Coordinates of N, CA and C and ligand atoms in Angstrom, one line a residue:
M1 N -4.0 9.0 -23.7 CA -3.2 9.9 -24.4 C -1.9 10.2 -23.7
I2 N -0.8 10.2 -24.4 CA 0.5 10.4 -23.7 C 0.9 11.9 -23.8
W3 N 1.1 12.5 -22.6 CA 1.5 13.9 -22.6 C 3.0 14.0 -22.6
L4 N 3.6 14.7 -23.6 CA 5.0 14.9 -23.6 C 5.2 16.3 -23.0
K5 N 5.9 16.4 -21.9 CA 6.1 17.7 -21.2 C 7.5 17.9 -20.8
F6 N 8.1 19.0 -21.0 CA 9.4 19.3 -20.6 C 9.5 19.4 -19.1
A7 N 10.5 18.8 -18.4 CA 10.6 19.0 -17.0 C 11.0 20.4 -16.7
L8 N 10.3 21.0 -15.7 CA 10.6 22.4 -15.4 C 11.8 22.5 -14.5
M9 N 12.9 22.9 -15.0 CA 14.2 23.0 -14.2 C 15.2 23.8 -15.0
L10 N 16.3 24.2 -14.4 CA 17.4 24.8 -15.1 C 18.3 23.6 -15.5
K11 N 18.6 23.5 -16.8 CA 19.3 22.3 -17.3 C 20.8 22.2 -17.1
K12 N 21.4 23.3 -17.4 CA 22.9 23.3 -17.3 C 23.4 24.8 -17.4
I13 N 24.6 25.0 -17.0 CA 25.2 26.3 -17.2 C 25.4 26.5 -18.7
E14 N 24.7 27.5 -19.2 CA 24.9 27.8 -20.7 C 26.1 28.6 -20.9
H15 N 26.2 29.7 -20.1 CA 27.4 30.5 -20.2 C 27.6 31.3 -18.9
I16 N 28.8 31.8 -18.7 CA 29.2 32.7 -17.7 C 29.5 34.0 -18.3
G17 N 28.9 35.1 -17.9 CA 29.2 36.4 -18.5 C 30.2 37.2 -17.6
I18 N 31.2 37.7 -18.3 CA 32.3 38.5 -17.7 C 32.3 39.9 -18.2
A19 N 32.2 40.9 -17.3 CA 32.2 42.3 -17.7 C 33.7 42.7 -17.9
V20 N 33.9 43.3 -19.1 CA 35.3 43.8 -19.4 C 35.3 45.2 -19.9
K21 N 36.4 45.9 -19.7 CA 36.4 47.3 -20.1 C 36.7 47.4 -21.6
N22 N 37.6 46.5 -22.1 CA 38.0 46.6 -23.5 C 37.9 45.2 -24.2
L23 N 36.9 45.0 -25.0 CA 36.6 43.7 -25.6 C 37.8 43.2 -26.4
K24 N 38.3 44.1 -27.2 CA 39.4 43.6 -28.1 C 40.6 43.1 -27.3
E25 N 41.0 43.8 -26.2 CA 42.1 43.4 -25.4 C 41.7 42.1 -24.6
S26 N 40.5 42.0 -24.2 CA 40.1 40.8 -23.4 C 40.0 39.6 -24.3
N27 N 39.6 39.8 -25.5 CA 39.5 38.7 -26.5 C 40.9 38.1 -26.6
E28 N 41.9 38.9 -26.7 CA 43.3 38.4 -26.8 C 43.7 37.7 -25.6
L29 N 43.4 38.3 -24.4 CA 43.7 37.7 -23.1 C 43.1 36.3 -23.0
F30 N 41.8 36.2 -23.3 CA 41.1 34.9 -23.1 C 41.5 33.9 -24.1
K31 N 41.9 34.4 -25.3 CA 42.4 33.4 -26.3 C 43.6 32.7 -25.8
K32 N 44.5 33.5 -25.2 CA 45.7 32.9 -24.6 C 45.4 32.0 -23.4
L33 N 44.4 32.4 -22.6 CA 44.1 31.6 -21.4 C 43.5 30.3 -21.8
F34 N 42.5 30.3 -22.8 CA 41.8 29.1 -23.1 C 42.6 28.3 -24.1
G35 N 43.5 28.9 -24.8 CA 44.2 28.1 -25.9 C 43.4 27.9 -27.1
K36 N 42.3 28.7 -27.2 CA 41.5 28.6 -28.4 C 40.8 29.9 -28.7
D37 N 40.4 30.0 -30.0 CA 39.8 31.3 -30.5 C 38.3 31.4 -30.1
L38 N 37.8 32.6 -30.1 CA 36.4 32.8 -29.9 C 35.6 32.3 -31.1
Y39 N 34.3 32.1 -31.0 CA 33.6 31.7 -32.2 C 32.6 32.7 -32.6
K40 N 32.4 33.8 -31.9 CA 31.4 34.8 -32.3 C 31.7 36.1 -31.6
V41 N 31.5 37.2 -32.4 CA 31.5 38.5 -31.8 C 30.1 39.1 -32.2
E42 N 29.4 39.7 -31.3 CA 28.0 40.1 -31.6 C 27.7 41.3 -30.8
A43 N 27.1 42.3 -31.4 CA 26.6 43.5 -30.7 C 25.1 43.3 -30.4
V44 N 24.7 43.5 -29.1 CA 23.3 43.4 -28.8 C 22.8 44.8 -28.4
E45 N 22.2 45.5 -29.4 CA 21.8 46.9 -29.2 C 20.9 47.0 -28.0
S46 N 19.9 46.1 -27.9 CA 18.9 46.2 -26.9 C 19.5 46.3 -25.5
E47 N 20.7 45.6 -25.3 CA 21.3 45.5 -24.0 C 22.5 46.5 -23.9
K48 N 22.7 47.2 -25.0 CA 23.8 48.2 -25.1 C 25.2 47.6 -24.8
V49 N 25.4 46.3 -25.4 CA 26.7 45.6 -25.1 C 27.2 45.1 -26.4
S50 N 28.6 45.0 -26.4 CA 29.3 44.2 -27.4 C 29.8 43.0 -26.7
T51 N 29.6 41.8 -27.4 CA 29.9 40.6 -26.7 C 30.9 39.7 -27.6
S52 N 31.5 38.8 -27.0 CA 32.2 37.7 -27.7 C 32.1 36.4 -26.9
F53 N 32.1 35.3 -27.7 CA 31.8 34.0 -27.1 C 32.9 33.0 -27.3
F54 N 33.3 32.3 -26.3 CA 34.2 31.2 -26.4 C 33.5 29.9 -26.0
M55 N 33.7 28.8 -26.7 CA 33.1 27.6 -26.3 C 34.1 26.7 -25.6
L56 N 33.7 26.2 -24.4 CA 34.6 25.3 -23.7 C 33.8 24.1 -23.3
G57 N 34.0 23.0 -24.0 CA 33.2 21.9 -23.7 C 31.7 22.2 -24.0
E58 N 30.9 21.9 -23.0 CA 29.4 22.2 -23.2 C 29.1 23.6 -22.8
S59 N 30.0 24.3 -22.2 CA 29.6 25.7 -21.7 C 30.4 26.7 -22.4
K60 N 29.9 28.0 -22.3 CA 30.5 29.1 -23.0 C 30.9 30.2 -22.0
I61 N 31.8 31.0 -22.4 CA 32.2 32.2 -21.7 C 31.8 33.3 -22.6
E62 N 31.0 34.3 -22.0 CA 30.7 35.5 -22.8 C 31.4 36.7 -22.2
L63 N 32.1 37.4 -23.0 CA 32.7 38.6 -22.6 C 31.8 39.8 -23.0
L64 N 31.6 40.8 -22.1 CA 30.7 41.9 -22.3 C 31.4 43.2 -22.1
E65 N 31.3 44.0 -23.2 CA 31.8 45.4 -23.0 C 30.6 46.4 -23.2
A66 N 30.5 47.4 -22.4 CA 29.5 48.4 -22.5 C 29.6 49.2 -23.8
Q67 N 28.5 49.4 -24.5 CA 28.5 50.3 -25.7 C 28.4 51.8 -25.3
N68 N 27.8 52.0 -24.1 CA 27.8 53.4 -23.6 C 27.6 53.4 -22.1
E69 N 27.6 54.6 -21.5 CA 27.6 54.7 -20.0 C 26.2 54.3 -19.4
N70 N 25.2 54.1 -20.3 CA 23.9 53.7 -19.7 C 23.7 52.2 -19.7
S71 N 24.7 51.5 -20.2 CA 24.6 50.0 -20.2 C 24.8 49.5 -18.8
A72 N 24.1 48.4 -18.5 CA 24.2 47.7 -17.2 C 25.7 47.3 -17.0
I73 N 26.4 47.0 -18.0 CA 27.8 46.6 -17.9 C 28.7 47.8 -17.4
A74 N 28.4 49.0 -18.0 CA 29.1 50.2 -17.5 C 28.9 50.5 -16.1
K75 N 27.6 50.4 -15.6 CA 27.3 50.6 -14.2 C 28.0 49.6 -13.3
F76 N 28.0 48.3 -13.8 CA 28.6 47.3 -13.0 C 30.1 47.5 -12.8
I77 N 30.8 47.8 -13.9 CA 32.2 48.0 -13.8 C 32.5 49.3 -13.0
E78 N 31.7 50.3 -13.1 CA 32.0 51.5 -12.3 C 31.9 51.2 -10.8
K79 N 30.9 50.3 -10.5 CA 30.7 50.1 -9.0 C 31.6 49.0 -8.5
R80 N 31.8 47.9 -9.3 CA 32.5 46.7 -8.8 C 33.8 46.4 -9.5
G81 N 34.1 47.0 -10.7 CA 35.2 46.7 -11.5 C 34.9 45.5 -12.4
E82 N 35.9 45.2 -13.2 CA 35.7 44.0 -14.2 C 35.5 42.7 -13.4
G83 N 34.8 41.8 -14.0 CA 34.7 40.5 -13.3 C 33.4 39.8 -13.7
I84 N 33.2 38.7 -13.0 CA 32.0 37.9 -13.3 C 30.7 38.7 -13.1
H85 N 29.9 38.8 -14.2 CA 28.7 39.6 -14.1 C 27.4 38.8 -14.0
H86 N 27.4 37.7 -14.6 CA 26.1 36.8 -14.5 C 26.4 35.4 -14.8
M87 N 25.5 34.5 -14.4 CA 25.6 33.1 -14.8 C 24.3 32.8 -15.5
A88 N 24.4 32.2 -16.7 CA 23.2 31.9 -17.5 C 22.9 30.4 -17.5
F89 N 21.7 30.1 -17.4 CA 21.3 28.7 -17.3 C 20.3 28.4 -18.5
E90 N 20.5 27.3 -19.1 CA 19.7 26.9 -20.3 C 18.3 26.3 -19.7
V91 N 17.2 26.7 -20.4 CA 15.9 26.1 -20.1 C 15.2 25.7 -21.4
D92 N 14.3 24.8 -21.2 CA 13.5 24.4 -22.4 C 12.4 25.3 -22.7
D93 N 11.7 25.8 -21.7 CA 10.6 26.7 -21.9 C 10.7 27.9 -20.9
I94 N 11.1 29.0 -21.5 CA 11.5 30.1 -20.6 C 10.2 30.7 -20.0
Y95 N 9.1 30.7 -20.7 CA 7.8 31.2 -20.2 C 7.4 30.4 -18.9
A96 N 7.4 29.1 -19.1 CA 7.0 28.2 -17.9 C 8.0 28.4 -16.7
E97 N 9.3 28.6 -17.0 CA 10.3 28.7 -16.0 C 10.0 30.1 -15.2
I98 N 9.7 31.1 -16.0 CA 9.4 32.4 -15.4 C 8.3 32.3 -14.4
K99 N 7.2 31.6 -14.8 CA 6.0 31.4 -13.9 C 6.4 30.6 -12.7
R100 N 7.2 29.5 -12.9 CA 7.6 28.7 -11.8 C 8.4 29.5 -10.8
L101 N 9.4 30.3 -11.3 CA 10.3 31.0 -10.4 C 9.6 32.2 -9.7
Q102 N 8.6 32.8 -10.4 CA 7.8 33.9 -9.7 C 7.0 33.3 -8.6
T103 N 6.5 32.1 -8.8 CA 5.7 31.4 -7.8 C 6.6 31.1 -6.6
E104 N 7.9 30.8 -6.9 CA 8.8 30.5 -5.8 C 9.4 31.7 -5.1
G105 N 9.0 32.9 -5.6 CA 9.3 34.2 -4.9 C 10.5 34.9 -5.5
F106 N 11.0 34.5 -6.6 CA 12.2 35.2 -7.2 C 11.6 36.4 -8.0
E107 N 12.4 37.4 -8.0 CA 12.0 38.6 -8.8 C 12.6 38.5 -10.2
I108 N 11.7 38.5 -11.2 CA 12.1 38.4 -12.6 C 12.2 39.9 -13.1
L109 N 13.4 40.2 -13.6 CA 13.6 41.6 -14.0 C 12.8 41.9 -15.3
N110 N 12.8 41.0 -16.2 CA 11.9 41.2 -17.4 C 11.1 40.0 -17.7
P111 N 9.8 40.0 -17.1 CA 8.9 38.8 -17.2 C 8.6 38.5 -18.7
E112 N 8.7 39.5 -19.5 CA 8.5 39.2 -21.0 C 10.0 39.0 -21.6
P113 N 10.3 37.7 -21.9 CA 11.6 37.5 -22.4 C 12.0 38.3 -23.6
K114 N 13.3 38.6 -23.7 CA 13.7 39.4 -24.9 C 14.8 38.7 -25.6
K115 N 15.1 39.2 -26.8 CA 16.1 38.5 -27.7 C 17.5 38.9 -27.2
G116 N 18.3 38.0 -26.8 CA 19.7 38.3 -26.4 C 20.7 37.8 -27.4
A117 N 21.9 37.8 -27.0 CA 23.0 37.4 -27.9 C 22.9 35.9 -28.2
D118 N 23.6 35.5 -29.2 CA 23.8 34.1 -29.6 C 22.5 33.3 -29.8
N119 N 21.5 34.0 -30.4 CA 20.2 33.4 -30.8 C 19.5 32.8 -29.6
K120 N 19.3 33.6 -28.6 CA 18.6 33.2 -27.4 C 17.5 34.1 -27.0
L121 N 16.4 33.5 -26.4 CA 15.4 34.3 -25.6 C 15.9 34.4 -24.2
I122 N 16.0 35.5 -23.6 CA 16.6 35.6 -22.3 C 15.7 36.4 -21.3
C123 N 15.9 36.1 -20.0 CA 15.4 37.0 -19.0 C 16.4 36.9 -17.8
F124 N 16.3 37.9 -16.9 CA 17.2 38.0 -15.8 C 16.4 37.9 -14.4
L125 N 17.0 37.4 -13.4 CA 16.5 37.4 -12.1 C 17.3 38.4 -11.2
H126 N 16.6 39.2 -10.4 CA 17.3 40.2 -9.7 C 18.3 39.6 -8.7
P127 N 19.5 40.0 -8.6 CA 20.5 39.4 -7.7 C 20.1 39.5 -6.2
K128 N 19.2 40.5 -5.9 CA 18.9 40.6 -4.5 C 18.0 39.4 -4.0
T129 N 17.4 38.7 -5.0 CA 16.6 37.5 -4.6 C 17.4 36.2 -4.9
T130 N 18.7 36.3 -5.3 CA 19.5 35.1 -5.6 C 20.8 35.2 -5.0
N131 N 20.9 35.6 -3.7 CA 22.1 35.6 -2.9 C 23.2 36.4 -3.6
G132 N 22.8 37.5 -4.3 CA 23.8 38.4 -4.9 C 24.4 38.0 -6.2
V133 N 23.8 37.0 -6.9 CA 24.2 36.5 -8.2 C 23.2 36.9 -9.2
L134 N 23.6 37.6 -10.3 CA 22.7 37.9 -11.4 C 22.5 36.6 -12.2
I135 N 21.3 36.1 -12.3 CA 21.0 34.9 -13.0 C 20.3 35.2 -14.3
E136 N 20.7 34.6 -15.4 CA 20.0 34.7 -16.7 C 19.4 33.3 -17.0
L137 N 18.2 33.4 -17.5 CA 17.6 32.1 -18.1 C 17.7 32.3 -19.6
C138 N 18.1 31.3 -20.3 CA 18.1 31.4 -21.8 C 17.6 30.2 -22.5
Q139 N 16.8 30.4 -23.5 CA 16.2 29.4 -24.3 C 16.6 29.6 -25.8
E140 N 17.2 28.6 -26.4 CA 17.6 28.6 -27.8 C 16.3 29.0 -28.7
I141 N 16.5 30.0 -29.6 CA 15.4 30.3 -30.5 C 15.5 29.3 -31.7
K142 N 14.4 28.6 -31.9 CA 14.5 27.6 -33.0 C 13.8 28.1 -34.3
Ligands
LIG201 N1 25.6 40.9 -10.1 C1 25.3 41.0 -8.7 N2 24.9 42.1 -8.2 C2 24.7 43.2 -9.0 C3 24.9 43.1 -10.4 C4 25.4 41.9 -10.9 N3 25.7 41.8 -12.2 N4 24.6 44.3 -10.9 C5 24.2 45.1 -9.9 N5 24.2 44.4 -8.8 C6 23.9 44.8 -7.4 C7 24.3 46.3 -7.2 O1 25.6 46.3 -6.8 C8 23.3 46.6 -6.0 O2 23.8 46.1 -4.8 P1 23.8 47.0 -3.5 O3 22.3 47.3 -3.3 O4 24.4 46.1 -2.4 O5 24.6 48.2 -3.7 C9 22.1 45.8 -6.4 O6 22.5 44.8 -7.3 C10 20.9 46.6 -7.0 O7 21.4 47.6 -7.7 P2 20.5 48.7 -8.3 O8 21.2 50.0 -8.1 O9 19.1 48.6 -7.8 O10 20.3 48.3 -9.7 P3 21.3 48.5 -10.9 O11 20.9 49.8 -11.6 O12 22.7 48.4 -10.4 O13 20.9 47.3 -11.8 C11 20.4 45.1 -12.3 C12 21.2 46.0 -11.4 C13 20.8 43.7 -12.0 C14 18.9 45.2 -11.9 C15 20.6 45.5 -13.8 O14 21.9 45.5 -14.1 C16 19.8 44.6 -14.7 O15 18.6 44.9 -15.0 N6 20.5 43.6 -15.3 C17 19.9 42.7 -16.3 C18 20.3 43.1 -17.7 C19 21.7 43.0 -17.9 O16 22.5 42.8 -17.0 N7 22.2 43.2 -19.2 C20 23.6 43.1 -19.6 C21 23.9 41.7 -20.0 C22 23.3 41.4 -21.3 C23 23.7 40.1 -22.0 O17 24.1 39.1 -21.3 O18 23.7 40.1 -23.2

């Protein structure tokens, strides 16, 4: 019997998340910078964020504005100011990747993946276990 199994690894940078104070203003700024328009604006209530997405080649840039002061984005901006908030990597099987990375000693912030922006199942790794970088895994919901 032939077993078809996805390789367990992070496949590519899916997007880079940038925390911004004012999404409307930043949308205009990044439109000018990239020379192209965003393709999606989406509110993610579970994460208390409003987002917009730009496609650049194979990768995306996600801008994130906090919906209220309890949002991770509000806390991040208060402590560190606007800037790169996370890097997201595409995976084929998020459940298998979570198990693999837990075995490797990484702390998974939400071991039960949740629905994120742009039709993805997502989970985060704590930055204290990844050299200070907040890492997101994301799998396309089919
Ligand atoms: N990148 C790197 N380090 C970060 C960070 C980030 N985005 N956010 C917080 N930290 C740092 C803090 O500065 C702190 O560092 P120090 O200990 O040196 O001060 C450390 O992580 C831990 O901070 P904490 O006080 O224990 O935890 P916080 O309340 O700041 O929460 C985190 C941090 C990562 C656990 C929390 O933000 C989280 O659970 N994030 C995942 C969910 C998320 O970010 N959602 C928004 C995006 C949603 C989307 O993409 O759609």
